[in-house]
């Protein structure tokens, strides 16, 4: 509950920060900032998707290697 409240406050603070930065520039530059913001969001989403894809690929390789290691194990009797 407290974490959710802090998250909401941080979100509101971010919105105020965004408005303050935009207030420093003209309306034309504000339009450019909108485009830049959209591009950055798309880039972040692409990077996150690529990371997830690589992580899943790494997990699959790791699972395959551990399966190969266990399948090559031989039982040894110690006398």
mmCIF file of N, CA and C in Angstrom:
data_model
loop_
_atom_site.group_PDB
_atom_site.id
_atom_site.type_symbol
_atom_site.label_atom_id
_atom_site.label_comp_id
_atom_site.label_asym_id
_atom_site.label_seq_id
_atom_site.Cartn_x
_atom_site.Cartn_y
_atom_site.Cartn_z
ATOM 1 N N UNK A 1 0.833 -1.188 0.000
ATOM 2 C CA UNK A 1 0.000 0.000 0.000
ATOM 3 C C UNK A 1 0.877 1.250 0.000
ATOM 4 N N UNK A 2 1.885 1.266 0.874
ATOM 5 C CA UNK A 2 2.765 2.428 0.930
ATOM 6 C C UNK A 2 3.587 2.539 -0.353
ATOM 7 N N UNK A 3 4.025 1.407 -0.900
ATOM 8 C CA UNK A 3 4.775 1.437 -2.141
ATOM 9 C C UNK A 3 3.929 1.983 -3.281
ATOM 10 N N UNK A 4 2.664 1.631 -3.316
ATOM 11 C CA UNK A 4 1.759 2.121 -4.352
ATOM 12 C C UNK A 4 1.587 3.628 -4.218
ATOM 13 N N UNK A 5 1.473 4.107 -2.989
ATOM 14 C CA UNK A 5 1.331 5.546 -2.760
ATOM 15 C C UNK A 5 2.586 6.283 -3.220
ATOM 16 N N UNK A 6 3.752 5.738 -2.907
ATOM 17 C CA UNK A 6 5.008 6.357 -3.320
ATOM 18 C C UNK A 6 5.132 6.347 -4.843
ATOM 19 N N UNK A 7 4.715 5.263 -5.471
ATOM 20 C CA UNK A 7 4.750 5.167 -6.927
ATOM 21 C C UNK A 7 3.845 6.232 -7.549
ATOM 22 N N UNK A 8 2.660 6.411 -6.982
ATOM 23 C CA UNK A 8 1.744 7.440 -7.492
ATOM 24 C C UNK A 8 2.337 8.837 -7.326
ATOM 25 N N UNK A 9 2.979 9.094 -6.209
ATOM 26 C CA UNK A 9 3.601 10.406 -5.986
ATOM 27 C C UNK A 9 4.745 10.641 -6.961
ATOM 28 N N UNK A 10 5.523 9.614 -7.220
ATOM 29 C CA UNK A 10 6.626 9.755 -8.170
ATOM 30 C C UNK A 10 6.087 10.015 -9.577
ATOM 31 N N UNK A 11 4.982 9.374 -9.914
ATOM 32 C CA UNK A 11 4.369 9.584 -11.222
ATOM 33 C C UNK A 11 3.880 11.028 -11.352
ATOM 34 N N UNK A 12 3.227 11.531 -10.319
ATOM 35 C CA UNK A 12 2.740 12.911 -10.330
ATOM 36 C C UNK A 12 3.910 13.881 -10.408
ATOM 37 N N UNK A 13 4.977 13.605 -9.663
ATOM 38 C CA UNK A 13 6.161 14.466 -9.702
ATOM 39 C C UNK A 13 6.766 14.482 -11.103
ATOM 40 N N UNK A 14 6.778 13.325 -11.758
ATOM 41 C CA UNK A 14 7.293 13.248 -13.127
ATOM 42 C C UNK A 14 6.456 14.073 -14.089
ATOM 43 N N UNK A 15 5.153 14.051 -13.895
ATOM 44 C CA UNK A 15 4.267 14.850 -14.747
ATOM 45 C C UNK A 15 4.529 16.343 -14.542
ATOM 46 N N UNK A 16 4.713 16.762 -13.283
ATOM 47 C CA UNK A 16 5.018 18.166 -13.013
ATOM 48 C C UNK A 16 6.362 18.551 -13.627
ATOM 49 N N UNK A 17 7.321 17.660 -13.528
ATOM 50 C CA UNK A 17 8.641 17.928 -14.088
ATOM 51 C C UNK A 17 8.540 18.106 -15.609
ATOM 52 N N UNK A 18 7.772 17.238 -16.238
ATOM 53 C CA UNK A 18 7.584 17.320 -17.692
ATOM 54 C C UNK A 18 6.943 18.654 -18.065
ATOM 55 N N UNK A 19 5.920 19.057 -17.319
ATOM 56 C CA UNK A 19 5.244 20.328 -17.592
ATOM 57 C C UNK A 19 6.188 21.507 -17.390
ATOM 58 N N UNK A 20 7.028 21.436 -16.366
ATOM 59 C CA UNK A 20 7.966 22.526 -16.085
ATOM 60 C C UNK A 20 8.984 22.670 -17.213
ATOM 61 N N UNK A 21 9.479 21.555 -17.717
ATOM 62 C CA UNK A 21 10.449 21.607 -18.807
ATOM 63 C C UNK A 21 9.797 22.169 -20.065
ATOM 64 N N UNK A 22 8.571 21.723 -20.345
ATOM 65 C CA UNK A 22 7.883 22.207 -21.532
ATOM 66 C C UNK A 22 7.562 23.702 -21.423
ATOM 67 N N UNK A 23 7.355 24.201 -20.219
ATOM 68 C CA UNK A 23 7.045 25.617 -20.029
ATOM 69 C C UNK A 23 8.238 26.503 -20.372
ATOM 70 N N UNK A 24 9.433 25.944 -20.359
ATOM 71 C CA UNK A 24 10.633 26.712 -20.680
ATOM 72 C C UNK A 24 10.780 26.980 -22.172
ATOM 73 N N UNK A 25 10.090 26.209 -23.003
ATOM 74 C CA UNK A 25 10.276 26.300 -24.446
ATOM 75 C C UNK A 25 9.001 26.788 -25.130
ATOM 76 N N UNK A 26 9.164 27.212 -26.377
ATOM 77 C CA UNK A 26 8.006 27.661 -27.153
ATOM 78 C C UNK A 26 7.143 26.470 -27.555
ATOM 79 N N UNK A 27 5.966 26.788 -28.095
ATOM 80 C CA UNK A 27 5.022 25.744 -28.482
ATOM 81 C C UNK A 27 5.576 24.889 -29.631
ATOM 82 N N UNK A 28 6.304 25.518 -30.560
ATOM 83 C CA UNK A 28 6.897 24.784 -31.677
ATOM 84 C C UNK A 28 7.908 23.749 -31.175
ATOM 85 N N UNK A 29 8.716 24.158 -30.238
ATOM 86 C CA UNK A 29 9.699 23.231 -29.675
ATOM 87 C C UNK A 29 8.988 22.138 -28.880
ATOM 88 N N UNK A 30 7.871 22.484 -28.258
ATOM 89 C CA UNK A 30 7.073 21.498 -27.536
ATOM 90 C C UNK A 30 6.606 20.372 -28.450
ATOM 91 N N UNK A 31 6.277 20.726 -29.699
ATOM 92 C CA UNK A 31 5.877 19.708 -30.664
ATOM 93 C C UNK A 31 7.055 18.785 -30.985
ATOM 94 N N UNK A 32 8.241 19.362 -31.103
ATOM 95 C CA UNK A 32 9.441 18.552 -31.330
ATOM 96 C C UNK A 32 9.697 17.628 -30.134
ATOM 97 N N UNK A 33 9.479 18.146 -28.948
ATOM 98 C CA UNK A 33 9.669 17.334 -27.744
ATOM 99 C C UNK A 33 8.701 16.150 -27.726
ATOM 100 N N UNK A 34 7.480 16.367 -28.217
ATOM 101 C CA UNK A 34 6.511 15.270 -28.308
ATOM 102 C C UNK A 34 7.033 14.154 -29.212
ATOM 103 N N UNK A 35 7.575 14.552 -30.359
ATOM 104 C CA UNK A 35 8.106 13.564 -31.306
ATOM 105 C C UNK A 35 9.290 12.833 -30.690
ATOM 106 N N UNK A 36 10.181 13.581 -30.057
ATOM 107 C CA UNK A 36 11.356 12.968 -29.422
ATOM 108 C C UNK A 36 10.923 11.994 -28.334
ATOM 109 N N UNK A 37 9.937 12.400 -27.541
ATOM 110 C CA UNK A 37 9.433 11.543 -26.462
ATOM 111 C C UNK A 37 8.864 10.230 -27.013
ATOM 112 N N UNK A 38 8.098 10.320 -28.083
ATOM 113 C CA UNK A 38 7.527 9.117 -28.697
ATOM 114 C C UNK A 38 8.626 8.200 -29.219
ATOM 115 N N UNK A 39 9.640 8.784 -29.874
ATOM 116 C CA UNK A 39 10.743 7.987 -30.412
ATOM 117 C C UNK A 39 11.514 7.284 -29.295
ATOM 118 N N UNK A 40 11.755 7.995 -28.214
ATOM 119 C CA UNK A 40 12.497 7.402 -27.089
ATOM 120 C C UNK A 40 11.692 6.256 -26.477
ATOM 121 N N UNK A 41 10.384 6.449 -26.329
ATOM 122 C CA UNK A 41 9.543 5.373 -25.791
ATOM 123 C C UNK A 41 9.600 4.142 -26.689
ATOM 124 N N UNK A 42 9.554 4.354 -28.011
ATOM 125 C CA UNK A 42 9.624 3.232 -28.938
ATOM 126 C C UNK A 42 10.975 2.529 -28.843
ATOM 127 N N UNK A 43 12.048 3.310 -28.710
ATOM 128 C CA UNK A 43 13.385 2.724 -28.587
ATOM 129 C C UNK A 43 13.493 1.885 -27.321
ATOM 130 N N UNK A 44 12.965 2.393 -26.215
ATOM 131 C CA UNK A 44 13.011 1.660 -24.950
ATOM 132 C C UNK A 44 12.233 0.356 -25.063
ATOM 133 N N UNK A 45 11.081 0.412 -25.711
ATOM 134 C CA UNK A 45 10.280 -0.799 -25.885
ATOM 135 C C UNK A 45 11.006 -1.818 -26.761
ATOM 136 N N UNK A 46 11.678 -1.355 -27.812
ATOM 137 C CA UNK A 46 12.429 -2.261 -28.678
ATOM 138 C C UNK A 46 13.583 -2.909 -27.925
ATOM 139 N N UNK A 47 14.298 -2.106 -27.125
ATOM 140 C CA UNK A 47 15.415 -2.644 -26.346
ATOM 141 C C UNK A 47 14.908 -3.660 -25.326
ATOM 142 N N UNK A 48 13.796 -3.340 -24.656
ATOM 143 C CA UNK A 48 13.240 -4.264 -23.666
ATOM 144 C C UNK A 48 12.809 -5.573 -24.333
ATOM 145 N N UNK A 49 12.193 -5.474 -25.502
ATOM 146 C CA UNK A 49 11.770 -6.684 -26.216
ATOM 147 C C UNK A 49 12.976 -7.521 -26.613
ATOM 148 N N UNK A 50 14.034 -6.862 -27.071
ATOM 149 C CA UNK A 50 15.251 -7.580 -27.459
ATOM 150 C C UNK A 50 15.896 -8.253 -26.252
ATOM 151 N N UNK A 51 15.920 -7.559 -25.122
ATOM 152 C CA UNK A 51 16.483 -8.154 -23.904
ATOM 153 C C UNK A 51 15.682 -9.375 -23.473
ATOM 154 N N UNK A 52 14.360 -9.267 -23.507
ATOM 155 C CA UNK A 52 13.520 -10.400 -23.133
ATOM 156 C C UNK A 52 13.731 -11.570 -24.082
ATOM 157 N N UNK A 53 13.851 -11.257 -25.364
ATOM 158 C CA UNK A 53 14.069 -12.311 -26.349
ATOM 159 C C UNK A 53 15.407 -13.003 -26.083
ATOM 160 N N UNK A 54 16.444 -12.232 -25.792
ATOM 161 C CA UNK A 54 17.760 -12.813 -25.503
ATOM 162 C C UNK A 54 17.754 -13.588 -24.197
ATOM 163 N N UNK A 55 17.049 -13.090 -23.198
ATOM 164 C CA UNK A 55 16.966 -13.803 -21.916
ATOM 165 C C UNK A 55 16.265 -15.140 -22.101
ATOM 166 N N UNK A 56 15.180 -15.149 -22.850
ATOM 167 C CA UNK A 56 14.456 -16.404 -23.094
ATOM 168 C C UNK A 56 15.320 -17.375 -23.883
ATOM 169 N N UNK A 57 16.074 -16.861 -24.833
ATOM 170 C CA UNK A 57 16.961 -17.711 -25.616
ATOM 171 C C UNK A 57 18.056 -18.272 -24.703
ATOM 172 N N UNK A 58 18.583 -17.453 -23.818
ATOM 173 C CA UNK A 58 19.605 -17.904 -22.877
ATOM 174 C C UNK A 58 19.087 -18.953 -21.928
ATOM 175 N N UNK A 59 17.852 -18.800 -21.466
ATOM 176 C CA UNK A 59 17.239 -19.793 -20.573
ATOM 177 C C UNK A 59 17.050 -21.115 -21.298
ATOM 178 N N UNK A 60 16.631 -21.049 -22.556
ATOM 179 C CA UNK A 60 16.424 -22.278 -23.326
ATOM 180 C C UNK A 60 17.753 -22.999 -23.530
ATOM 181 N N UNK A 61 18.811 -22.254 -23.845
ATOM 182 C CA UNK A 61 20.135 -22.860 -24.028
ATOM 183 C C UNK A 61 20.628 -23.464 -22.718
ATOM 184 N N UNK A 62 20.423 -22.753 -21.636
ATOM 185 C CA UNK A 62 20.869 -23.233 -20.331
ATOM 186 C C UNK A 62 20.116 -24.504 -19.942
ATOM 187 N N UNK A 63 18.802 -24.539 -20.194
ATOM 188 C CA UNK A 63 18.003 -25.730 -19.898
ATOM 189 C C UNK A 63 18.465 -26.914 -20.743
ATOM 190 N N UNK A 64 18.768 -26.649 -22.011
ATOM 191 C CA UNK A 64 19.218 -27.710 -22.909
ATOM 192 C C UNK A 64 20.573 -28.250 -22.448
ATOM 193 N N UNK A 65 21.473 -27.356 -22.020
ATOM 194 C CA UNK A 65 22.791 -27.788 -21.547
ATOM 195 C C UNK A 65 22.667 -28.603 -20.271
ATOM 196 N N UNK A 66 21.823 -28.186 -19.343
ATOM 197 C CA UNK A 66 21.678 -28.923 -18.087
ATOM 198 C C UNK A 66 21.058 -30.290 -18.355
ATOM 199 N N UNK A 67 20.155 -30.382 -19.326
ATOM 200 C CA UNK A 67 19.564 -31.666 -19.691
ATOM 201 C C UNK A 67 20.630 -32.582 -20.290
ATOM 202 N N UNK A 68 21.480 -32.005 -21.162
ATOM 203 C CA UNK A 68 22.556 -32.804 -21.756
ATOM 204 C C UNK A 68 23.518 -33.292 -20.684
ATOM 205 N N UNK A 69 23.824 -32.451 -19.715
ATOM 206 C CA UNK A 69 24.748 -32.837 -18.652
ATOM 207 C C UNK A 69 24.159 -33.967 -17.817
ATOM 208 N N UNK A 70 22.892 -33.908 -17.498
ATOM 209 C CA UNK A 70 22.287 -34.947 -16.668
ATOM 210 C C UNK A 70 22.106 -36.236 -17.445
ATOM 211 N N UNK A 71 21.922 -36.140 -18.749
ATOM 212 C CA UNK A 71 21.721 -37.357 -19.532
ATOM 213 C C UNK A 71 23.034 -38.107 -19.760
ATOM 214 N N UNK A 72 24.163 -37.448 -19.630
ATOM 215 C CA UNK A 72 25.463 -38.082 -19.833
ATOM 216 C C UNK A 72 26.069 -38.602 -18.532
ATOM 217 N N UNK A 73 25.350 -38.520 -17.440
ATOM 218 C CA UNK A 73 25.855 -38.964 -16.141
ATOM 219 C C UNK A 73 25.743 -40.478 -16.053
ATOM 220 N N UNK A 74 26.820 -41.098 -15.571
ATOM 221 C CA UNK A 74 26.825 -42.553 -15.400
ATOM 222 C C UNK A 74 26.882 -42.874 -13.932
ATOM 223 N N UNK A 75 26.241 -43.947 -13.538
ATOM 224 C CA UNK A 75 26.234 -44.380 -12.149
ATOM 225 C C UNK A 75 27.558 -45.103 -11.865
ATOM 226 N N UNK A 76 28.196 -44.720 -10.747
ATOM 227 C CA UNK A 76 29.460 -45.333 -10.349
ATOM 228 C C UNK A 76 29.284 -45.910 -8.953
ATOM 229 N N UNK A 77 29.634 -47.171 -8.783
ATOM 230 C CA UNK A 77 29.579 -47.810 -7.461
ATOM 231 C C UNK A 77 30.910 -47.598 -6.755
ATOM 232 N N UNK A 78 30.829 -47.125 -5.528
ATOM 233 C CA UNK A 78 32.044 -46.946 -4.723
ATOM 234 C C UNK A 78 32.115 -48.106 -3.746
ATOM 235 N N UNK A 79 33.257 -48.845 -3.818
ATOM 236 C CA UNK A 79 33.406 -50.027 -2.966
ATOM 237 C C UNK A 79 34.201 -49.745 -1.734
#
